[in-house]
Coordinates of C-alpha atoms in Angstrom, one line a residue:
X344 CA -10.8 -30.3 -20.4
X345 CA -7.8 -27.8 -20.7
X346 CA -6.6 -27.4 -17.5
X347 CA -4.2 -24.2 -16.1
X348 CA -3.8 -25.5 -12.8
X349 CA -0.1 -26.9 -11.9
X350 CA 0.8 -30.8 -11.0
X351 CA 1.7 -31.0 -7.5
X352 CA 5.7 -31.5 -8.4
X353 CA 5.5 -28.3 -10.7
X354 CA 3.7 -26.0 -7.9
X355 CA 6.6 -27.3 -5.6
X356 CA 9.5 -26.3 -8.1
X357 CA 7.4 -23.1 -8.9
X358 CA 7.2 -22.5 -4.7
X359 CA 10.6 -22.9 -4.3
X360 CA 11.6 -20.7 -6.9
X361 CA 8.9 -17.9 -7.0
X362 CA 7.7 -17.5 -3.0
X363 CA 10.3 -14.9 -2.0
X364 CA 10.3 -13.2 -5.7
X365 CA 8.2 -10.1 -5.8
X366 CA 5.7 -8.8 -7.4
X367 CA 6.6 -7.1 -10.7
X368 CA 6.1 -3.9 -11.2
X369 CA 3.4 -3.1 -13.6
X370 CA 2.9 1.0 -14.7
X371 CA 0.8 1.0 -17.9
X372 CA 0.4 5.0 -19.2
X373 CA -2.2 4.6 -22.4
X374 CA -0.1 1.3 -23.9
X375 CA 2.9 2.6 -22.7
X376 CA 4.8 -0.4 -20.3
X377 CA 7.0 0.9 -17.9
X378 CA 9.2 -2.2 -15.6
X379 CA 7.9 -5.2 -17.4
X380 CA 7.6 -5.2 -21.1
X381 CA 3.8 -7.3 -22.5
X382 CA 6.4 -9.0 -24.9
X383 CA 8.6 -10.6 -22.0
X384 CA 8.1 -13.6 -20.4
X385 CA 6.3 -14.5 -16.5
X386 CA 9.6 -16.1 -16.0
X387 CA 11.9 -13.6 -17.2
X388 CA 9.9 -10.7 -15.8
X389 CA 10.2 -12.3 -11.7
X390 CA 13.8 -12.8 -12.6
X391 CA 14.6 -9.4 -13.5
X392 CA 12.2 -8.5 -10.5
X393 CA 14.4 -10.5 -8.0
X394 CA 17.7 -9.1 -9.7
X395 CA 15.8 -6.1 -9.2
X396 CA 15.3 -6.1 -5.4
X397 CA 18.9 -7.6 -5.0
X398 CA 20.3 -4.6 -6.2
X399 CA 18.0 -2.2 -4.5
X400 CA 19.5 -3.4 -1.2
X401 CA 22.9 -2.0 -2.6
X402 CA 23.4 1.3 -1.1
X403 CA 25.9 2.1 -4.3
X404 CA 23.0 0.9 -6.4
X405 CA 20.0 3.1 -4.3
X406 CA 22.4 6.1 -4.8
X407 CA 22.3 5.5 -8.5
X408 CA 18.9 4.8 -8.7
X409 CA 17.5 7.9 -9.9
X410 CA 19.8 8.8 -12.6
X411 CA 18.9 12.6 -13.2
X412 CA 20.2 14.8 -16.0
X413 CA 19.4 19.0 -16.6
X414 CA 17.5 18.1 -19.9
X415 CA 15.2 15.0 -18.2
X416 CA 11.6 15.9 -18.9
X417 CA 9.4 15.6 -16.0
X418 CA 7.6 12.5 -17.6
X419 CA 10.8 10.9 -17.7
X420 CA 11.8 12.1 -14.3
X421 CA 8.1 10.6 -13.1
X422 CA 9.3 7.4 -14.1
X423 CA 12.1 7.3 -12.8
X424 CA 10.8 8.0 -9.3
X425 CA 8.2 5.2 -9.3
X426 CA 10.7 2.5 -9.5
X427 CA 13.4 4.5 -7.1
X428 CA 10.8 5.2 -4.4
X429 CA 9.9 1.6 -4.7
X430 CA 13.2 0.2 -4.5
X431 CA 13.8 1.9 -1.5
X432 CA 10.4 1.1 0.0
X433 CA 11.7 -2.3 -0.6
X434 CA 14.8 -1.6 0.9
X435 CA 13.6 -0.2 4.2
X436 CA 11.7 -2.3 5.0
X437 CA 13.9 -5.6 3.8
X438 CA 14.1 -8.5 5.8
X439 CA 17.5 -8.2 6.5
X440 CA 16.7 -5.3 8.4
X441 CA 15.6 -5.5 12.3
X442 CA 12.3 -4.6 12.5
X443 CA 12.8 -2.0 15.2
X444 CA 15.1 -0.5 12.8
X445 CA 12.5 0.4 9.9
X446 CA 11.4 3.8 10.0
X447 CA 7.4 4.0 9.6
X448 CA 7.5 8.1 8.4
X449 CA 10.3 7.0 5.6
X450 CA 8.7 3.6 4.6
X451 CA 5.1 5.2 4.6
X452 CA 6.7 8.2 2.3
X453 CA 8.6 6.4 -0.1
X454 CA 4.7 5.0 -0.7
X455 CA 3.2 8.5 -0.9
X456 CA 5.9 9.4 -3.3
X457 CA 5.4 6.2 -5.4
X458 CA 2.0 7.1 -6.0
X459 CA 2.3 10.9 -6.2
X460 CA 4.8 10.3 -9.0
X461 CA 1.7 8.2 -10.7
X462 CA -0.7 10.9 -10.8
X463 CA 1.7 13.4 -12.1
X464 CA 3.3 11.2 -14.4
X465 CA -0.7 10.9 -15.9
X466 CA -1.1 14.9 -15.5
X467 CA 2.1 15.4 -17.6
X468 CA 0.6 12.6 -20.5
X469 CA -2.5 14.3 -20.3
X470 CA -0.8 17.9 -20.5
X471 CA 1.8 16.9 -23.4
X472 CA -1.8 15.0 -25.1
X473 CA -3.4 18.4 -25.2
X474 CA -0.3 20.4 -26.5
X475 CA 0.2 17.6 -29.3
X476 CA -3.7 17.9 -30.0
X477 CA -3.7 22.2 -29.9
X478 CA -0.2 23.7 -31.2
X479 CA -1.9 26.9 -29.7
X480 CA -0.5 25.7 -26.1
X481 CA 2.5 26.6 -24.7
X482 CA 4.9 23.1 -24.1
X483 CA 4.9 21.6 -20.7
X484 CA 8.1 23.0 -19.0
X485 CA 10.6 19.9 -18.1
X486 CA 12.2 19.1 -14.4
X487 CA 14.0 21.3 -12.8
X488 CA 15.6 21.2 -9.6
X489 CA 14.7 17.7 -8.3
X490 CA 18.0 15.1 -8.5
X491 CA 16.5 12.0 -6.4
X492 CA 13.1 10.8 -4.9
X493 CA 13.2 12.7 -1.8
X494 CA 13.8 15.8 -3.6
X495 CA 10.2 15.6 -5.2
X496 CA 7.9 18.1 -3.7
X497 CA 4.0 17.1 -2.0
X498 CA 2.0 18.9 -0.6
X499 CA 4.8 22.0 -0.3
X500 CA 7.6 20.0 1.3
X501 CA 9.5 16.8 0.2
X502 CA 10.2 13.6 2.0
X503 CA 13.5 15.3 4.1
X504 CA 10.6 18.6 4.7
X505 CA 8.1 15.8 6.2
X506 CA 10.9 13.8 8.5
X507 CA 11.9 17.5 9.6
X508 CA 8.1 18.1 10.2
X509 CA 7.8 15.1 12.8
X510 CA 11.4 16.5 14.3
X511 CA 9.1 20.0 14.7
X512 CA 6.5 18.7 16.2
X513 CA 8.8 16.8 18.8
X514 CA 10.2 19.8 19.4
X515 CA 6.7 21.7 20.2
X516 CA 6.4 18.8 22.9
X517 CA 9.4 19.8 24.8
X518 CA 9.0 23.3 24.9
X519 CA 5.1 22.6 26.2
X520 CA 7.1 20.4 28.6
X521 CA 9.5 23.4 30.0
X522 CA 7.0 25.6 32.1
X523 CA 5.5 22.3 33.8
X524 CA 8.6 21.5 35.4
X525 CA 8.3 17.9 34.8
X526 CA 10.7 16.0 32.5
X527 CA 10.3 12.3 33.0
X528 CA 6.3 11.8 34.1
X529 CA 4.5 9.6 31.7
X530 CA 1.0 11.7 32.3
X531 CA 2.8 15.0 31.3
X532 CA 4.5 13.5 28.3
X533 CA 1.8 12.3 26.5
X534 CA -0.7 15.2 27.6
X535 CA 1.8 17.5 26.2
X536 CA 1.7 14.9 22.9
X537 CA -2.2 15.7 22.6
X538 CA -1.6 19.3 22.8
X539 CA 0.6 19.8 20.1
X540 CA -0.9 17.2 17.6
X541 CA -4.6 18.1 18.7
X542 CA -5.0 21.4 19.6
X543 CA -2.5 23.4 18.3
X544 CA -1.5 21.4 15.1
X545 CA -5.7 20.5 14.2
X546 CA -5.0 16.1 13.5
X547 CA -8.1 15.0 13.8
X548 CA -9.5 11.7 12.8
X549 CA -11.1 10.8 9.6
X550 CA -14.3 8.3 10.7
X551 CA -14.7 6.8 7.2
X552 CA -11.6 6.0 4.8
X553 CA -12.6 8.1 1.4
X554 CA -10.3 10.8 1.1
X555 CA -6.9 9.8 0.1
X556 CA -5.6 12.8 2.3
X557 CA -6.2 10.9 5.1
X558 CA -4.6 8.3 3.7
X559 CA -1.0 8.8 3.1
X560 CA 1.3 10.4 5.8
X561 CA 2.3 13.9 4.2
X562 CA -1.0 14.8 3.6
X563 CA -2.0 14.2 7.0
X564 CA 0.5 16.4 8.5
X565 CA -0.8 19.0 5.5
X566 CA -4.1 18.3 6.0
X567 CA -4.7 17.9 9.5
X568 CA -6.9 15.1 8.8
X569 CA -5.6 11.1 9.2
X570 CA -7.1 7.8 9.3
X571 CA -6.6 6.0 13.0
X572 CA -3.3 4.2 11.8
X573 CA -1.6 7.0 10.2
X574 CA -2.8 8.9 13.7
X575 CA -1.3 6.5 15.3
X576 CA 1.8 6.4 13.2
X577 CA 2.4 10.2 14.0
X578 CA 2.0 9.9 17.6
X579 CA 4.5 6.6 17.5
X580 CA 6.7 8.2 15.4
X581 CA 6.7 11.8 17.8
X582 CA 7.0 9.9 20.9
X583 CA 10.3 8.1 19.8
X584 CA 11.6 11.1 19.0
X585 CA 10.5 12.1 22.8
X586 CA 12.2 8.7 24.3
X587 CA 8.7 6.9 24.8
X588 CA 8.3 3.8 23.3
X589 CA 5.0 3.8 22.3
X590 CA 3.3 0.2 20.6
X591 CA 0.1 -0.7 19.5
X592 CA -2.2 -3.6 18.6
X593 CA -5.3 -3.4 15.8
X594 CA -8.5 -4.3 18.0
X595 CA -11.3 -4.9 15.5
X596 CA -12.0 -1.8 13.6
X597 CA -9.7 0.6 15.4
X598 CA -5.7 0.5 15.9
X599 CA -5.0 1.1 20.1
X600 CA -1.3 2.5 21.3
X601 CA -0.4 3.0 24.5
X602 CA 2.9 3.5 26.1
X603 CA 5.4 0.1 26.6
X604 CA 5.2 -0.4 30.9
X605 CA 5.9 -3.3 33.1
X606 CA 3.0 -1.8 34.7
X607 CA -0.5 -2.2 32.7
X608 CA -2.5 -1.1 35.4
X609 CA -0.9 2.3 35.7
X610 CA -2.2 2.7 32.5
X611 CA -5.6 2.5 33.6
X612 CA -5.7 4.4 36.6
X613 CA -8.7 7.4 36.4
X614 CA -6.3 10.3 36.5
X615 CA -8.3 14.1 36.5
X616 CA -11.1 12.2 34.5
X617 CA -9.4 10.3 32.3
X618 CA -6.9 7.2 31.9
X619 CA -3.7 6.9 30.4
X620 CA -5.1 4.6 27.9
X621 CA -8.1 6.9 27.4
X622 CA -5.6 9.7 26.7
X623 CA -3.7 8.3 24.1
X624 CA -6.8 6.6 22.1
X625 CA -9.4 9.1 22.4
X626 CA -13.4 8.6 22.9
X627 CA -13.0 5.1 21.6
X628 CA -12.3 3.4 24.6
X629 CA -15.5 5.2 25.8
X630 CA -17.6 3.7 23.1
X631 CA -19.7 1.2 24.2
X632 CA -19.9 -0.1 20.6
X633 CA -16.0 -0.3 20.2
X634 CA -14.1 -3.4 21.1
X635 CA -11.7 -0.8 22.7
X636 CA -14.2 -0.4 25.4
X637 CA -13.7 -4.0 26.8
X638 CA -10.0 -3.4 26.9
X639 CA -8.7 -3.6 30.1
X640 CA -5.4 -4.3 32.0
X641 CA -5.4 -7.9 32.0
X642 CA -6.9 -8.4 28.4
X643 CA -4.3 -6.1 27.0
X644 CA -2.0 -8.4 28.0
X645 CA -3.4 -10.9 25.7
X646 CA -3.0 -8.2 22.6
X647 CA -0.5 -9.0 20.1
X648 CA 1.6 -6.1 19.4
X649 CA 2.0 -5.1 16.4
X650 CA 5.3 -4.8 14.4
X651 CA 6.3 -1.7 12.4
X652 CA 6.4 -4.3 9.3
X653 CA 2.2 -5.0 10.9
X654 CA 1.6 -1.3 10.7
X655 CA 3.2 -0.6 7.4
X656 CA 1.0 -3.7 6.0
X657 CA -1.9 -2.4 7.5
X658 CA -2.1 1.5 6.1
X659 CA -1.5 -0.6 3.1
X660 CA -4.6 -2.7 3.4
X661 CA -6.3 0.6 3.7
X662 CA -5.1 2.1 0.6
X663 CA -6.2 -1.3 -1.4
X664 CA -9.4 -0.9 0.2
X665 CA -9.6 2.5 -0.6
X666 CA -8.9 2.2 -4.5
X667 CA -10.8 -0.5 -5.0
X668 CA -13.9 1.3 -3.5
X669 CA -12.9 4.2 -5.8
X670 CA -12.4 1.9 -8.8
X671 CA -15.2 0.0 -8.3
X672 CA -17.5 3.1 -7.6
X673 CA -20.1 2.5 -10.3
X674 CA -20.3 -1.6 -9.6
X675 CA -22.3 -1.1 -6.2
X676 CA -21.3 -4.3 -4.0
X677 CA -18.4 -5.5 -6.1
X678 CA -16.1 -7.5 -4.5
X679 CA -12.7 -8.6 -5.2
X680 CA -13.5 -12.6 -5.2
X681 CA -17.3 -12.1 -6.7
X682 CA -16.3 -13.7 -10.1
X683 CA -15.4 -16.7 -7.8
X684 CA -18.5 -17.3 -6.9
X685 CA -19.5 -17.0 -10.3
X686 CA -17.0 -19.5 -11.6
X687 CA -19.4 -22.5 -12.6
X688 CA -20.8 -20.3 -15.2
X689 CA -20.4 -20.1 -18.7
X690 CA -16.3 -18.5 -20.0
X691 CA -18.5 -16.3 -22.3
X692 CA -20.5 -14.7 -19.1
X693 CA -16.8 -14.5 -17.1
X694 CA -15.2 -12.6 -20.2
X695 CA -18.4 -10.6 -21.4
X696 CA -19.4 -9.6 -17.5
X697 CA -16.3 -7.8 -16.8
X698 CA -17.3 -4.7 -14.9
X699 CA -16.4 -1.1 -16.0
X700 CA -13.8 0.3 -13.4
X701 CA -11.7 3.2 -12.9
X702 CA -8.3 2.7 -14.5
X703 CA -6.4 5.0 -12.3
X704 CA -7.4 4.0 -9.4
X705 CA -7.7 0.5 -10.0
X706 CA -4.0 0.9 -11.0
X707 CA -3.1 2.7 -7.5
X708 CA -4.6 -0.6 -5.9
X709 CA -2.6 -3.2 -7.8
X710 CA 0.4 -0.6 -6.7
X711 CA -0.7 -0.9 -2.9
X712 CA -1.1 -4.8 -3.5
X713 CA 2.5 -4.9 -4.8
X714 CA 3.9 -3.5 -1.9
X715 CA 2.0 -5.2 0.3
X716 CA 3.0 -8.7 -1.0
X717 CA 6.8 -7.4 -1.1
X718 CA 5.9 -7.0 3.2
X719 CA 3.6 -10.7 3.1
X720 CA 5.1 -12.4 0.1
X721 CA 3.7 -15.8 1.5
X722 CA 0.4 -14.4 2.4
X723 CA -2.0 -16.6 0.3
X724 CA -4.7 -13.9 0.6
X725 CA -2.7 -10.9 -0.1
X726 CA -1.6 -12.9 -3.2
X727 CA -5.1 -14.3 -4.2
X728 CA -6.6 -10.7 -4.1
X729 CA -3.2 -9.1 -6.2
X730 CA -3.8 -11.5 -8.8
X731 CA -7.9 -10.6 -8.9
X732 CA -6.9 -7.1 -9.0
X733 CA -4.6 -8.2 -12.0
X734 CA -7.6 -10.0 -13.6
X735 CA -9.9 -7.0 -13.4
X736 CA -7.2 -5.0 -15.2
X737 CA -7.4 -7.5 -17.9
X738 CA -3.9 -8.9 -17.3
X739 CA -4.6 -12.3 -17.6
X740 CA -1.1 -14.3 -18.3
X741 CA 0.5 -12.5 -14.8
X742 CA -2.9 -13.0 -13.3
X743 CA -3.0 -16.9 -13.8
X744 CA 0.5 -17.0 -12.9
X745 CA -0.5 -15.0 -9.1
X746 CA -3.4 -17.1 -8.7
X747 CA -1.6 -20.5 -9.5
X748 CA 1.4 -19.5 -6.8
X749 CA -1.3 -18.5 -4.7
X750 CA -3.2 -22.2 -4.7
X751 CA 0.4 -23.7 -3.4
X752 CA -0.3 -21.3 -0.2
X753 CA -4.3 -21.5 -0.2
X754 CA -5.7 -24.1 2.4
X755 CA -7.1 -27.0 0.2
X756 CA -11.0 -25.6 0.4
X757 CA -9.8 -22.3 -1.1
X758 CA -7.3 -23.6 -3.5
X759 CA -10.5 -26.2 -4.7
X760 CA -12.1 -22.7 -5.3
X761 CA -9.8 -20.9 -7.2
X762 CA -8.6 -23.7 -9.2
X763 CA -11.6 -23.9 -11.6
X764 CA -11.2 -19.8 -12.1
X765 CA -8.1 -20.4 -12.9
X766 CA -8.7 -22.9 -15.8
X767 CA -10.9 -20.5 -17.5
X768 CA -8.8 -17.3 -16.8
X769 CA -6.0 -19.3 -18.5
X770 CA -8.4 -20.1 -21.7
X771 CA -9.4 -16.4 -21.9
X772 CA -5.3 -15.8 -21.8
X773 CA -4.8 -18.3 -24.9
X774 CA -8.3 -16.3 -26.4
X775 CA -6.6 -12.8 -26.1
X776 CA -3.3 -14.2 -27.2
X777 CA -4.7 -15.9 -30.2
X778 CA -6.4 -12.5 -31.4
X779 CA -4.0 -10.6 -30.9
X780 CA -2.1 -12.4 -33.6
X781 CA -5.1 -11.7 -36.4
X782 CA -6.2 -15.6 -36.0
X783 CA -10.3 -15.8 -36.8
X784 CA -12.6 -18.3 -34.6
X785 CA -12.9 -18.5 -30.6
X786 CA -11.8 -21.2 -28.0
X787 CA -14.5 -22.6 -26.2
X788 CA -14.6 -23.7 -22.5
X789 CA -16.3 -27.3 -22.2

């Protein structure tokens, strides 16, 4: 039997050399490769990856990252800001950085503008398609007045607009804070934090992740709607500007914050109705269905709080989950790991079953999944479901060489799993491969 899966001194020399490396970036606009060309090689491609990252964390190379010229058309300019927003998504959250020092709002808009830049990048294709197709049309106007990622307007502002937004909102805060004559109370602070974001400013809660608005941070602040974490990354990212350290934990389905205290209890104490804890987080803690009900002083304790790297990671779980749903829209039930369970079958079912998805969106996800194994690169999981997502995007040679990395991390059960899979994805590789060179007859799995 061919076999794809690696000797146990090869997955060691491909662990050492490949753990840290990141995930390539893949953009694929109707053939068109942008990153990592189909003709280069898996090994070359993580090299130029790792070079890649290593120069991102250059602040003289960041600054030249985004090399902008009067005549660049916006397709061009597109491009360009999907790898410059992701080297500097890279870059702020980088290892070498404290963690205290990363700035959610920046790390969470470099994200937005990643994948803003996707969706207009296939607007301007599909615009410059229809002019090619009708010479009637007037030509697609080129980019003007944007010279670097933060420069790139959404939703009416740009990345500097948002940051300034959160400095607004701070702002709103203290002057609710003047006419009550209380500077340094805890209670005040954060009842004056509820106002502004609640009442006056309209955030509101999404309670089921579908709309993308409430998924990324600018269109939040636009929309007024948000998903609990990027609620939660507002009211963190306002109360630092206030001097309140605010930290949170994920407690099954929701994300709790509550002010950092020696004092727990405080934070529970009924104040006019309500408790501290009640005031930052809402009905929740009132839910009897919610895990956030059970919270209590002494089991908070026991919470892990979560780091800013936890938080970013998380809103990017979110946005896999969200794309995938969207991508997998007509497939009711279709799961990431379903054509493991499959695996025993036939390679002509595996090859012939692949479902129909949504290209764009299944795209967004393998962007999310790439950021999200730059934050986890030794996450077996995160790296298991990147290369699926790769798989159903028909990318079979970076796909096999995800999964095989990701059966060095696995626990032994899993890797026993995926192994098998990974045999036949590699045979459907050699297949494509061997067609695509004009060769007659098929390989066979035994």
């Amino acid at each position: 039997m061919m076999c794809a899966s690696l000797s146990n001194q090869q997955m060691t020399k491909m662990m050492t050399a490949s753990s840290l490396a990141l995930p390539c970036s893949r953009y694929d606009f109707g053939g068109c490769w942008i990153g990592c060309g189909k003709g280069k090689s898996a090994a070359s491609t993580r090299n130029a990856a790792v070079k890649k990252m290593r120069l991102s964390i250059s602040p003289l190379a960041s600054s030249a990252a985004l090399d902008h010229s009067p005549n660049m058309s916006r397709p061009d300019f597109y491009k360009e800001v999907l790898e410059s927003a992701r080297d500097k998504f890279t870059m702020e959250i980088s290892f070498q950085s404290k963690d205290k020092d990363i700035s959610l709002a920046k790390a969470l808009l470099y994200v937005a503008a990643e994948d803003e830049a996707y969706l207009a990048l296939n607007r301007e294709m599909d615009a410059r398609s229809i002019h090619n197709e009708r010479k009637d049309t007037s030509s697609p106007p080129d980019a003007q007045g944007w010279d670097s990622v933060e420069s790139m307007p959404m939703a009416g502002n740009n990345i500097n607009g948002w940051l300034a937004e959160l400095d607004t909102i701070a702002n709103e805060v203290k002057a609710e804070l003047v006419p009550r004559e209380i500077g340094c109370d805890m209670g005040e602070v954060l009842d004056a934090v509820n106002k502004v974001l609640f009442e006056y400013r309209g955030l509101k809660r999404s309670p089921v992740l579908v709309d993308s608005k409430c998924s990324y941070l600018h269109s939040a602040l636009s929309s007024g709607g948000a998903s609990a974490i990027l609620l939660s990354v507002v009211y963190i990212e306002v109360c630092q500007r206030l001097n309140l350290s605010i930290v949170g934990s994920r407690v099954g389905e929701d994300f709790l914050i509550w002010p950092r205290t020696g004092n727990p209890e405080e934070l529970f104490k009924v104040i006019s109705g309500h408790s501290l804890f009640a005031v930052v987080n809402g009905k929740c803690v009132d839910d009897p269905w919610s895990r956030a009900s059970d919270v209590n002083s002494n089991s908070l304790l026991g919470l892990d709080v979560a780091t800013n790297r936890d938080i970013i990671g998380i809103t990017l779980a979110n946005l896999i989950r969200l794309y995938w749903k969207r991508a997998s829209r007509t497939n009711h039930g279709l799961m990431l790991t379903s054509p493991l369970r499959c695996v025993h079958n036939s390679e002509e079912k595996l090859n012939k079953s692949m479902p129909l998805l949504r290209p764009q969106e299944l795209r967004l996800a393998i962007m999310a999944s790439e950021r999200l194994l730059i934050l986890q690169p030794h996450n077996w999981a995160i790296r298991r479901d990147y290369g699926m997502l790769l798989y159903y995007s028909r990318e079979y040679e970076a796909a096999v060489q995800e999964l095989s990395i990701c059966m060095a991390f696995a626990p032994e059960e899993e890797a026993e799993v995926l192994e098998p899979f990974v045999e036949k994805l590699h045979l459907m590789r050699l297949e494509t491969s061997w067609n695509a060179l004009g060769q007659n007859g098929r390989l066979t799995v035994p």
